[in-house]
């Protein structure tokens, strides 16, 4: 099959990093400047579109031919730009960046090149980045003592810098050569057909995007601006201080009023501070103002406006293979990390925010900042005449780990009533499940144990999961760990079997089975863990070394790229952590399988968050049961895994 490798250089007056590629190409000033390409192993050629050259007929035909594989590093950028600029729809793209990410490599071209032995010329890299700043990004110029972004005044053209333009072409050609070399090096690691289908679906979902209520977003910002002005004025009147954001000044004010030294003021301790200093009204009010102003609620609203295209839809919100487990990561608006909503009268709050009525918001709610935060999800809306169906897997990780480990009593629970917290407490404390109900201390213990201990966590994990806040004593936590592990012997065995198998695979450079469904594989200086779906997790340059904390024992180490230093760091892992990776990756594969099935059934997925899908359907269609039924179907590669999905309908995005 013919392969066409591509790299382009572009121009737009919209910031690519701030607004994403879809808004970038939505500008009237977007254009492709240079188009470098190579068929198979032919020499790289370049077309200077900015200087009037045209794409050769052979290239245009290849772009339109679905049997020709188009490749690029971060292919989404090339695909979206090419489709927009030439007004065409291209198919059959493969992304070398995604291939690298799936192997545990970094997500930028030059770092990956370095990993596989293509040592970058640092001077050329610096030159290339400077050339992009010259030709691809508009420059601010002074005009009447103001900063102006008038495009015709600030674009630097090839004729203005002919030598730099020549270097820019060389830089573009080099990127095609590097991408092709990386692709050839990584070609021995095969991509599963279902992963290729999933990447294509991911691009389809990103292209579709989701509608933003821009009026609501703008009015939320206006409310916040007005509220900030009011609160800042009140803060100055009470404290005599100019800047509510200065914690140093606030601490000095507290000391001057109360004589007490406050070492830190954080989101976590501000409630406690207000209680301790409740006799000083002005101090409590100052702390409350500080608390309200520190809410970062409007940043998401601003990003929604920045990202939304002319049709009001935000696109490119999901990064395929954004995590090492294969899970998606959020981009731009970061839909994977939106504040939850808990208020019962969400419709009312949303309407007030949409109307921009701060006075009514302050009258109705004690903390308008918190309401603004809770209304971020509801600013994401379905198309006119449509509604959202939100569906997610029930206790997916708990189900997956039980299935992989063969912990039958847990599988029996999920195949019947599904009350895993109650059942876990019953198993741990040998109490009939009928005696354990919502709110009872035993259920609380069962719940926190389930949330904290599945991946070899101990007392520290229980504390992190809020055990002490639930009313448990620190002295009883070790016994809680022991009770959970006694109740789940096969999961405990799964941790140690996984660690032993990985150590054996690395030491002997071999393949070792882990239970019924998994394999640990050492190949080409990599550790792979093959999942039930056939997909593999990858760990770079693994080793087995003497344990630094437990003499006489061994530990597993591998390398990850430090995103701050761009150096490879050695990190260690163990059975429970490996199991966590395996379980989360398998849960991801369950979601992936369901999304492909939902897409085949004709459903329009607009986004997905962790184990949840958001689907846009016509208002008059009753599709909820069919959607949850599809998600709950047994998966061919996961026989016996009891899946269940729940869902709800909504007229705007929300947490049920």
XYZ file of C-alpha atoms in Angstrom:
656
model
C 0.000 0.000 0.000
C 1.304 3.464 -0.936
C 2.252 5.794 1.903
C 2.328 9.579 1.653
C 4.311 11.299 4.422
C 3.376 14.944 4.987
C 4.506 17.969 6.962
C 3.090 21.454 6.516
C 3.890 24.940 7.729
C 0.947 27.263 8.218
C -0.154 30.753 9.185
C -3.148 32.007 11.176
C -3.884 35.006 13.346
C -5.438 32.663 15.915
C -3.181 31.111 18.575
C -2.795 27.392 17.948
C -1.716 26.615 21.509
C -4.465 28.672 23.154
C -7.384 27.868 20.852
C -6.595 24.535 19.168
C -6.336 23.565 15.517
C -10.063 23.774 14.699
C -10.361 27.437 15.767
C -6.961 28.037 14.157
C -8.195 26.958 10.714
C -11.575 28.661 11.238
C -9.906 32.054 10.758
C -10.252 33.813 7.406
C -6.502 34.416 7.577
C -5.545 30.755 7.884
C -3.376 29.385 5.078
C -0.895 26.621 4.346
C 2.477 28.120 3.454
C 4.611 25.055 2.732
C 3.676 21.448 1.924
C 6.501 18.902 2.183
C 5.806 15.300 1.190
C 7.347 11.971 0.247
C 5.810 8.881 -1.321
C 7.133 5.712 0.321
C 10.954 5.885 0.229
C 11.230 8.592 -2.419
C 13.094 11.842 -1.779
C 11.159 14.528 0.054
C 9.729 17.256 -2.163
C 8.308 20.600 -1.093
C 5.634 22.850 -2.550
C 5.832 26.588 -1.810
C 2.128 27.417 -1.746
C 2.744 30.886 -0.342
C 4.839 31.785 -3.397
C 2.183 30.550 -5.821
C 3.218 26.946 -6.462
C 0.471 24.318 -6.808
C 0.233 20.812 -5.402
C 1.164 18.254 -8.075
C -1.774 16.288 -9.490
C -0.258 13.075 -8.091
C -0.313 14.480 -4.551
C -3.890 15.752 -4.772
C -5.072 12.414 -6.133
C -3.273 10.617 -3.294
C -4.928 12.878 -0.711
C -8.352 11.939 -2.096
C -7.546 8.231 -2.471
C -8.651 6.337 0.644
C -6.308 3.462 -0.286
C -3.246 5.705 0.144
C -2.063 5.913 3.753
C -1.402 9.495 4.792
C 1.087 9.846 7.662
C 2.329 12.693 9.826
C 3.541 13.359 13.339
C 0.419 14.655 15.106
C -1.605 13.831 12.005
C -4.706 15.576 13.323
C -3.062 18.922 12.594
C -2.160 18.043 9.010
C -5.534 16.422 8.333
C -7.643 19.302 9.687
C -5.500 21.950 7.972
C -5.429 20.170 4.605
C -9.161 19.450 4.635
C -9.947 23.084 5.415
C -7.467 24.698 3.038
C -8.261 22.570 0.003
C -11.943 22.055 0.836
C -11.666 18.272 0.683
C -12.221 15.282 2.966
C -9.219 13.007 3.360
C -9.280 9.513 4.843
C -6.885 6.797 6.003
C -4.492 8.732 8.206
C -1.927 7.213 10.531
C -0.352 9.262 13.295
C 3.269 8.541 14.192
C 2.901 10.548 17.396
C 0.105 8.224 18.581
C 2.301 5.236 17.736
C 5.099 6.721 19.838
C 2.766 7.500 22.749
C 1.442 3.932 22.721
C 5.013 2.724 23.222
C 5.689 4.971 26.204
C 7.675 7.511 24.180
C 7.219 11.301 24.388
C 4.795 13.228 22.225
C 7.087 15.588 20.328
C 8.942 14.803 17.126
C 12.495 15.632 18.141
C 12.320 13.842 21.519
C 11.048 10.679 19.859
C 13.747 10.973 17.219
C 16.348 11.181 19.946
C 14.935 8.084 21.691
C 15.237 5.950 18.574
C 18.693 7.223 17.630
C 18.032 10.266 15.438
C 20.099 12.819 17.318
C 18.621 16.266 16.615
C 20.804 19.200 15.634
C 20.057 21.580 18.517
C 20.941 24.660 16.463
C 18.547 23.588 13.717
C 15.820 23.044 16.298
C 16.302 26.553 17.678
C 16.401 27.957 14.149
C 13.221 26.078 13.238
C 11.312 27.445 16.220
C 12.483 30.963 15.380
C 11.357 30.534 11.771
C 7.887 29.492 12.923
C 7.731 32.649 15.043
C 8.746 34.729 12.018
C 6.460 33.317 9.322
C 3.620 31.494 11.097
C 2.663 33.754 14.007
C 1.444 37.365 13.689
C 3.578 39.964 15.379
C 2.308 42.806 17.511
C 3.324 46.265 16.322
C 2.923 49.668 17.884
C 0.353 51.918 16.318
C -0.741 55.154 17.949
C 0.838 53.871 21.171
C -1.486 50.857 21.121
C -0.710 47.216 20.405
C -2.355 46.262 17.124
C -2.952 42.868 15.503
C -3.896 44.127 12.027
C -2.846 41.218 9.806
C -1.655 43.245 6.805
C 0.605 45.315 9.032
C 2.392 42.531 10.850
C 2.819 39.504 8.583
C 6.364 38.834 7.518
C 6.371 37.483 3.963
C 8.955 35.317 2.147
C 10.128 38.322 0.106
C 10.909 40.171 3.351
C 13.290 37.446 4.610
C 14.356 35.323 1.597
C 17.229 33.559 3.393
C 15.073 32.625 6.373
C 12.386 31.414 3.971
C 14.906 29.084 2.328
C 15.808 27.716 5.764
C 12.107 27.341 6.575
C 11.723 25.026 3.582
C 14.680 22.958 4.758
C 13.147 22.722 8.211
C 9.851 21.485 6.749
C 11.646 18.867 4.636
C 13.644 17.692 7.660
C 10.444 17.043 9.603
C 9.159 14.686 6.891
C 12.479 12.848 6.913
C 12.409 12.543 10.710
C 8.776 11.395 10.817
C 9.428 8.757 8.165
C 12.528 7.489 9.948
C 10.599 7.217 13.223
C 7.704 5.452 11.498
C 10.034 2.942 9.875
C 11.764 2.257 13.194
C 8.472 1.724 15.011
C 6.847 -0.316 12.249
C 7.868 -3.608 13.873
C 5.421 -2.822 16.676
C 2.072 -3.544 15.032
C -1.074 -1.506 15.617
C -4.192 -3.586 16.166
C -6.972 -3.100 13.567
C -9.425 -2.103 16.308
C -7.027 0.606 17.517
C -6.865 2.052 14.004
C -10.684 2.052 13.891
C -10.748 3.674 17.305
C -8.338 6.431 16.225
C -10.601 7.153 13.257
C -13.610 7.340 15.591
C -11.660 9.612 17.932
C -10.988 12.003 15.054
C -14.653 11.866 14.064
C -15.677 12.801 17.638
C -13.128 15.622 17.753
C -14.332 16.896 14.367
C -17.958 16.841 15.536
C -17.243 18.768 18.720
C -19.856 19.956 21.167
C -21.966 23.118 21.299
C -21.136 25.833 23.833
C -23.707 28.258 25.256
C -21.580 31.302 24.481
C -24.100 33.779 25.911
C -23.957 31.919 29.195
C -20.152 31.776 29.171
C -19.882 35.521 28.462
C -22.410 36.432 31.156
C -20.665 34.159 33.677
C -17.466 36.119 33.035
C -19.355 39.401 33.363
C -20.833 38.264 36.709
C -17.398 37.263 37.953
C -15.867 40.587 36.883
C -18.584 42.580 38.632
C -18.414 40.374 41.720
C -14.626 40.712 41.886
C -14.927 44.500 41.820
C -17.481 44.432 44.651
C -15.551 41.980 46.797
C -12.237 43.770 46.270
C -13.812 47.079 47.319
C -15.310 45.451 50.433
C -11.980 43.767 51.250
C -10.183 47.126 51.092
C -12.791 48.733 53.347
C -12.480 45.971 55.968
C -8.734 45.370 55.944
C -7.231 48.536 54.487
C -5.295 46.267 52.111
C -5.096 46.759 48.365
C -4.606 43.194 47.127
C -6.871 40.335 48.278
C -4.564 37.879 46.500
C -1.639 38.637 48.801
C -1.607 35.939 51.455
C 1.315 37.644 53.199
C -0.728 40.811 53.709
C -3.750 38.809 54.889
C -1.655 36.929 57.460
C -0.294 40.238 58.777
C -3.832 41.607 59.031
C -4.978 38.531 60.974
C -2.038 38.876 63.376
C -2.723 42.589 63.893
C -6.398 41.920 64.690
C -6.121 38.694 66.698
C -2.524 38.449 67.835
C -2.412 34.965 66.311
C 0.090 33.780 63.710
C -1.409 31.930 60.760
C 1.235 29.902 58.927
C -0.808 29.016 55.860
C -4.129 29.822 54.211
C -5.304 27.143 51.773
C -8.537 25.827 50.292
C -8.241 22.911 52.689
C -7.857 24.876 55.932
C -9.825 28.079 55.321
C -13.015 26.649 56.829
C -11.100 25.615 59.940
C -9.515 29.088 60.182
C -12.907 30.794 60.009
C -14.137 28.612 62.859
C -11.058 29.314 65.007
C -11.305 33.064 64.415
C -15.106 33.340 64.506
C -14.994 35.969 67.269
C -13.406 38.436 64.843
C -16.095 39.337 62.314
C -13.833 41.404 60.059
C -11.263 38.579 59.867
C -13.944 36.013 58.987
C -15.329 38.288 56.262
C -11.813 38.841 54.873
C -11.241 35.081 54.766
C -14.599 34.558 53.067
C -13.754 37.153 50.419
C -10.388 35.520 49.893
C -12.122 32.143 49.524
C -14.606 33.445 46.961
C -11.971 35.282 44.921
C -9.655 32.268 44.837
C -12.217 30.196 42.925
C -10.860 29.669 39.409
C -14.309 29.119 37.924
C -14.205 31.572 35.032
C -11.000 30.240 33.431
C -13.064 27.419 31.907
C -15.647 29.883 30.591
C -12.904 31.961 28.974
C -11.430 28.853 27.396
C -14.851 27.880 26.019
C -15.081 31.243 24.251
C -11.483 30.993 23.007
C -12.010 27.514 21.588
C -15.515 27.740 20.080
C -15.590 27.958 16.304
C -17.919 30.236 14.346
C -20.734 27.701 14.640
C -20.401 27.750 18.443
C -18.928 24.247 18.686
C -15.759 23.465 20.615
C -13.642 20.844 18.879
C -10.428 18.949 19.531
C -11.176 18.439 23.237
C -9.858 14.870 23.499
C -6.332 13.528 23.086
C -6.136 9.932 21.909
C -3.631 7.955 23.992
C -3.202 10.901 26.334
C -2.129 8.531 29.137
C 0.173 5.517 29.178
C -2.785 3.201 29.794
C -4.290 4.314 26.493
C -6.927 6.435 28.165
C -7.842 9.775 26.646
C -6.680 13.083 28.094
C -8.561 16.360 28.026
C -7.362 19.291 25.947
C -8.284 22.985 25.879
C -11.470 23.062 28.012
C -10.279 19.908 29.828
C -13.649 18.154 29.944
C -12.012 15.342 31.940
C -11.634 17.758 34.849
C -14.804 19.837 35.116
C -16.234 20.803 38.545
C -19.193 18.700 39.620
C -22.623 20.153 40.315
C -24.454 19.291 43.550
C -27.217 21.867 43.935
C -30.781 20.628 43.463
C -32.093 23.758 41.709
C -29.505 23.678 38.932
C -32.035 24.888 36.346
C -32.616 28.066 38.350
C -28.926 28.711 38.952
C -28.128 28.155 35.297
C -30.837 30.573 34.181
C -29.582 33.280 36.548
C -26.009 32.878 35.298
C -27.148 32.828 31.672
C -28.986 36.124 32.263
C -25.925 37.655 33.935
C -27.864 38.703 37.057
C -25.340 39.023 39.907
C -27.818 40.674 42.283
C -30.257 37.770 41.995
C -27.392 35.264 42.247
C -26.231 36.863 45.518
C -29.815 36.931 46.804
C -30.409 33.246 46.039
C -27.049 31.731 47.035
C -24.484 32.256 49.782
C -21.516 31.719 47.487
C -21.992 32.954 43.893
C -18.436 31.867 42.994
C -19.316 28.290 43.830
C -22.478 28.539 41.714
C -20.447 29.847 38.766
C -18.181 26.827 39.176
C -21.122 24.403 39.324
C -22.589 25.946 36.163
C -19.546 25.198 33.981
C -20.874 21.801 32.880
C -24.288 23.276 32.018
C -22.600 25.697 29.592
C -22.063 22.647 27.355
C -25.314 22.102 25.482
C -26.827 19.885 22.758
C -27.712 21.183 19.302
C -31.158 22.798 18.886
C -33.880 20.129 18.890
C -31.570 17.659 20.627
C -30.800 16.406 24.122
C -27.857 14.695 25.754
C -27.824 11.103 26.893
C -25.046 10.556 29.420
C -24.179 6.923 30.123
C -21.362 5.371 32.091
C -20.173 2.012 33.343
C -21.101 1.086 36.893
C -18.073 0.340 39.134
C -16.027 -0.595 36.057
C -12.622 -0.898 37.762
C -14.025 -3.011 40.611
C -15.646 -5.328 38.053
C -12.508 -5.595 35.914
C -10.139 -6.392 38.790
C -12.552 -9.056 40.106
C -12.747 -10.645 36.654
C -8.993 -10.569 36.004
C -8.180 -11.954 39.453
C -11.014 -14.498 39.456
C -12.433 -13.231 42.775
C -15.697 -15.145 42.447
C -17.674 -13.714 45.355
C -17.233 -10.253 43.852
C -18.331 -11.467 40.418
C -21.400 -12.979 42.067
C -22.193 -9.567 43.567
C -21.892 -7.840 40.195
C -24.002 -10.525 38.545
C -26.774 -9.916 41.103
C -27.517 -6.868 43.264
C -24.232 -5.022 42.568
C -23.914 -3.549 46.084
C -20.156 -3.923 46.341
C -19.660 -1.647 49.392
C -22.199 -3.593 51.460
C -20.957 -6.947 50.153
C -17.344 -6.028 50.870
C -18.199 -5.064 54.454
C -20.183 -8.295 54.834
C -17.204 -10.323 53.598
C -14.696 -8.407 55.737
C -16.611 -8.453 59.011
C -18.604 -11.674 58.571
C -21.921 -9.866 58.977
C -25.044 -10.666 56.915
C -25.383 -8.146 54.100
C -28.981 -7.455 55.128
C -27.673 -5.818 58.301
C -25.521 -3.335 56.381
C -27.377 -0.331 55.022
C -26.536 3.080 53.609
C -25.073 5.308 56.333
C -24.029 2.480 58.633
C -20.425 2.469 59.963
C -19.699 -0.926 58.417
C -20.751 0.293 54.964
C -18.478 3.315 55.384
C -15.592 0.971 56.150
C -16.459 -1.216 53.192
C -16.661 1.809 50.909
C -13.350 3.390 51.887
C -11.611 -0.003 51.729
C -12.987 -0.609 48.235
C -11.877 2.815 47.036
C -8.390 2.667 48.541
C -7.095 -0.896 48.731
C -7.597 -2.554 45.334
C -4.120 -1.695 44.071
C -2.023 -2.820 47.056
C -2.672 0.376 49.005
C -2.306 0.381 52.764
C -3.095 2.801 55.600
C -1.738 5.791 53.663
C -4.139 5.050 50.803
C -7.047 4.873 53.266
C -6.126 8.268 54.701
C -5.756 9.776 51.223
C -9.206 8.447 50.357
C -10.701 10.254 53.356
C -10.907 7.480 55.954
C -10.240 9.843 58.859
C -12.829 12.347 57.628
C -15.348 9.506 57.519
C -14.883 9.090 61.274
C -12.427 6.186 61.303
C -9.545 6.204 63.790
C -5.989 5.931 62.526
C -5.345 3.046 64.961
C -7.985 0.853 63.301
C -6.713 1.339 59.747
C -4.053 -1.448 59.711
C -6.683 -3.996 60.728
C -9.020 -2.659 58.036
C -6.278 -3.305 55.463
C -5.798 -6.849 56.794
C -9.526 -7.569 56.754
C -9.919 -6.383 53.170
C -6.959 -8.457 51.993
C -8.251 -11.557 53.795
C -11.605 -11.065 52.104
C -9.943 -10.740 48.673
C -7.165 -13.371 48.567
C -7.241 -13.762 44.776
C -6.785 -10.038 44.196
C -3.833 -10.063 46.603
C -2.417 -13.060 44.727
C -2.961 -11.163 41.446
C -0.652 -8.365 42.666
C 2.184 -10.722 43.514
C 1.700 -12.964 40.474
C 1.878 -9.902 38.212
C 5.072 -8.650 39.832
C 6.705 -12.106 39.692
C 5.773 -12.612 36.048
C 7.158 -9.218 35.039
C 10.410 -9.830 36.913
C 10.754 -13.217 35.215
C 10.002 -11.774 31.749
C 12.594 -8.999 32.138
C 15.248 -11.234 33.699
C 14.929 -14.020 31.123
C 13.921 -11.775 28.182
C 10.919 -14.001 27.702
C 7.122 -14.181 27.649
C 5.342 -15.158 30.876
C 1.617 -15.668 31.364
C -0.214 -13.793 34.137
C -3.334 -15.736 35.050
C -5.899 -16.535 32.346
C -5.946 -13.279 30.406
C -2.576 -11.510 30.481
C 1.031 -11.861 29.337
C 4.268 -10.128 30.332
C 6.530 -9.853 27.273
C 10.111 -8.623 26.978
C 10.977 -7.573 23.430
C 13.410 -5.119 21.833
C 14.401 -3.523 25.123
C 10.753 -3.003 26.101
C 8.385 -4.597 28.580
C 4.896 -5.185 27.209
C 1.872 -6.353 29.138
C -0.624 -7.862 26.735
C -4.208 -7.150 27.782
C -7.270 -9.331 27.171
C -8.145 -7.175 24.145
C -4.767 -7.933 22.557
C -3.567 -4.359 23.065
C -0.278 -3.918 24.900
C 0.937 -1.587 27.615
C 4.541 -0.515 27.119
C 7.360 0.228 29.580
C 10.630 1.644 28.220
C 14.006 0.046 29.058
C 12.859 -2.056 32.039
C 15.319 -3.527 34.530
C 15.213 -5.633 37.670
C 17.469 -4.251 40.417
C 18.113 -4.772 44.114
C 15.466 -3.112 46.256
C 16.800 -0.063 48.122
C 14.261 -0.335 50.967
C 13.933 -4.092 51.426
C 17.322 -5.885 51.451
C 17.337 -9.202 49.630
C 14.341 -8.229 47.459
C 14.172 -7.039 43.873
C 12.239 -4.226 42.271
C 11.216 -3.280 38.729
C 12.379 0.001 37.198
C 11.760 1.553 33.796
C 12.242 4.943 32.128
C 9.844 7.845 31.573
C 10.482 11.236 30.001
C 10.443 14.069 32.524
C 8.171 16.720 30.995
C 9.993 19.520 32.818
C 13.625 18.613 32.130
C 13.099 16.550 28.933
C 15.482 14.009 30.431
C 14.726 10.323 30.931
C 14.106 9.508 34.586
C 14.131 6.044 36.116
C 10.985 5.175 38.067
C 10.096 2.017 39.926
C 6.905 0.029 40.042
C 5.438 -2.980 41.824
C 2.623 -5.497 41.551
C -0.222 -3.282 42.758
C 0.781 -0.399 40.499
C 1.093 -2.700 37.493
C -2.353 -4.109 38.298
C -3.739 -0.565 38.466
C -2.344 0.098 34.972
C -3.784 -3.186 33.697
C -7.235 -2.595 35.195
C -7.507 0.997 33.990
C -6.276 0.004 30.537
C -8.790 -2.851 30.348
C -11.576 -0.497 31.479
C -10.479 1.841 28.696
C -10.714 -1.007 26.192
C -14.251 -1.754 27.399
C -15.211 1.876 26.791
C -13.490 1.807 23.396
C -15.399 -1.326 22.378
C -18.693 0.256 23.466
C -17.979 3.516 21.630
C -17.312 1.637 18.395
C -20.582 -0.258 18.868
C -22.488 2.955 19.613
C -21.009 4.618 16.552
C -21.935 1.631 14.381
C -25.487 1.923 15.741
C -25.625 5.499 14.444
C -25.219 7.414 17.702
C -23.382 10.760 17.686
C -20.845 10.781 20.525
C -19.853 14.386 21.238
C -17.416 13.680 24.078
C -16.484 11.108 26.680
C -15.083 11.505 30.170
C -13.294 8.653 31.960
C -15.861 5.809 31.732
C -18.737 7.998 30.538
C -20.039 8.827 27.060
C -22.088 11.888 26.125
C -24.337 11.337 23.112
C -26.444 13.872 21.243
C -29.849 12.582 20.093
C -33.043 14.161 18.774
C -35.317 15.455 21.512
C -38.177 13.115 20.608
C -36.120 9.910 20.521
C -36.204 7.470 23.445
C -32.729 5.926 23.227
C -31.465 5.678 26.808
C -32.190 1.980 27.332
C -30.743 0.964 23.989
C -27.539 2.907 24.702
C -27.049 1.380 28.158
C -27.913 -2.062 26.751
C -25.185 -1.716 24.109
C -22.657 -0.710 26.768
C -23.714 -3.617 28.986
C -23.279 -6.276 26.298
C -20.645 -8.953 26.886
C -17.423 -8.228 25.011
C -16.033 -11.109 22.906
C -12.555 -10.871 24.447
C -13.964 -10.486 27.987
C -16.195 -13.506 28.474
C -17.607 -13.516 31.987
C -16.883 -9.843 32.732
C -20.205 -8.525 34.116
C -20.663 -5.080 32.589
C -23.471 -2.731 33.435
C -24.154 0.831 32.328
C -26.460 3.463 33.797
C -27.508 6.730 32.248
C -29.778 9.744 32.177
C -31.106 12.389 29.803
C -30.441 16.112 30.174
C -30.991 19.355 28.297
C -27.456 20.494 29.148
C -24.389 18.634 30.409
C -24.496 17.878 34.120
C -23.589 15.330 36.745
C -26.648 13.317 37.650
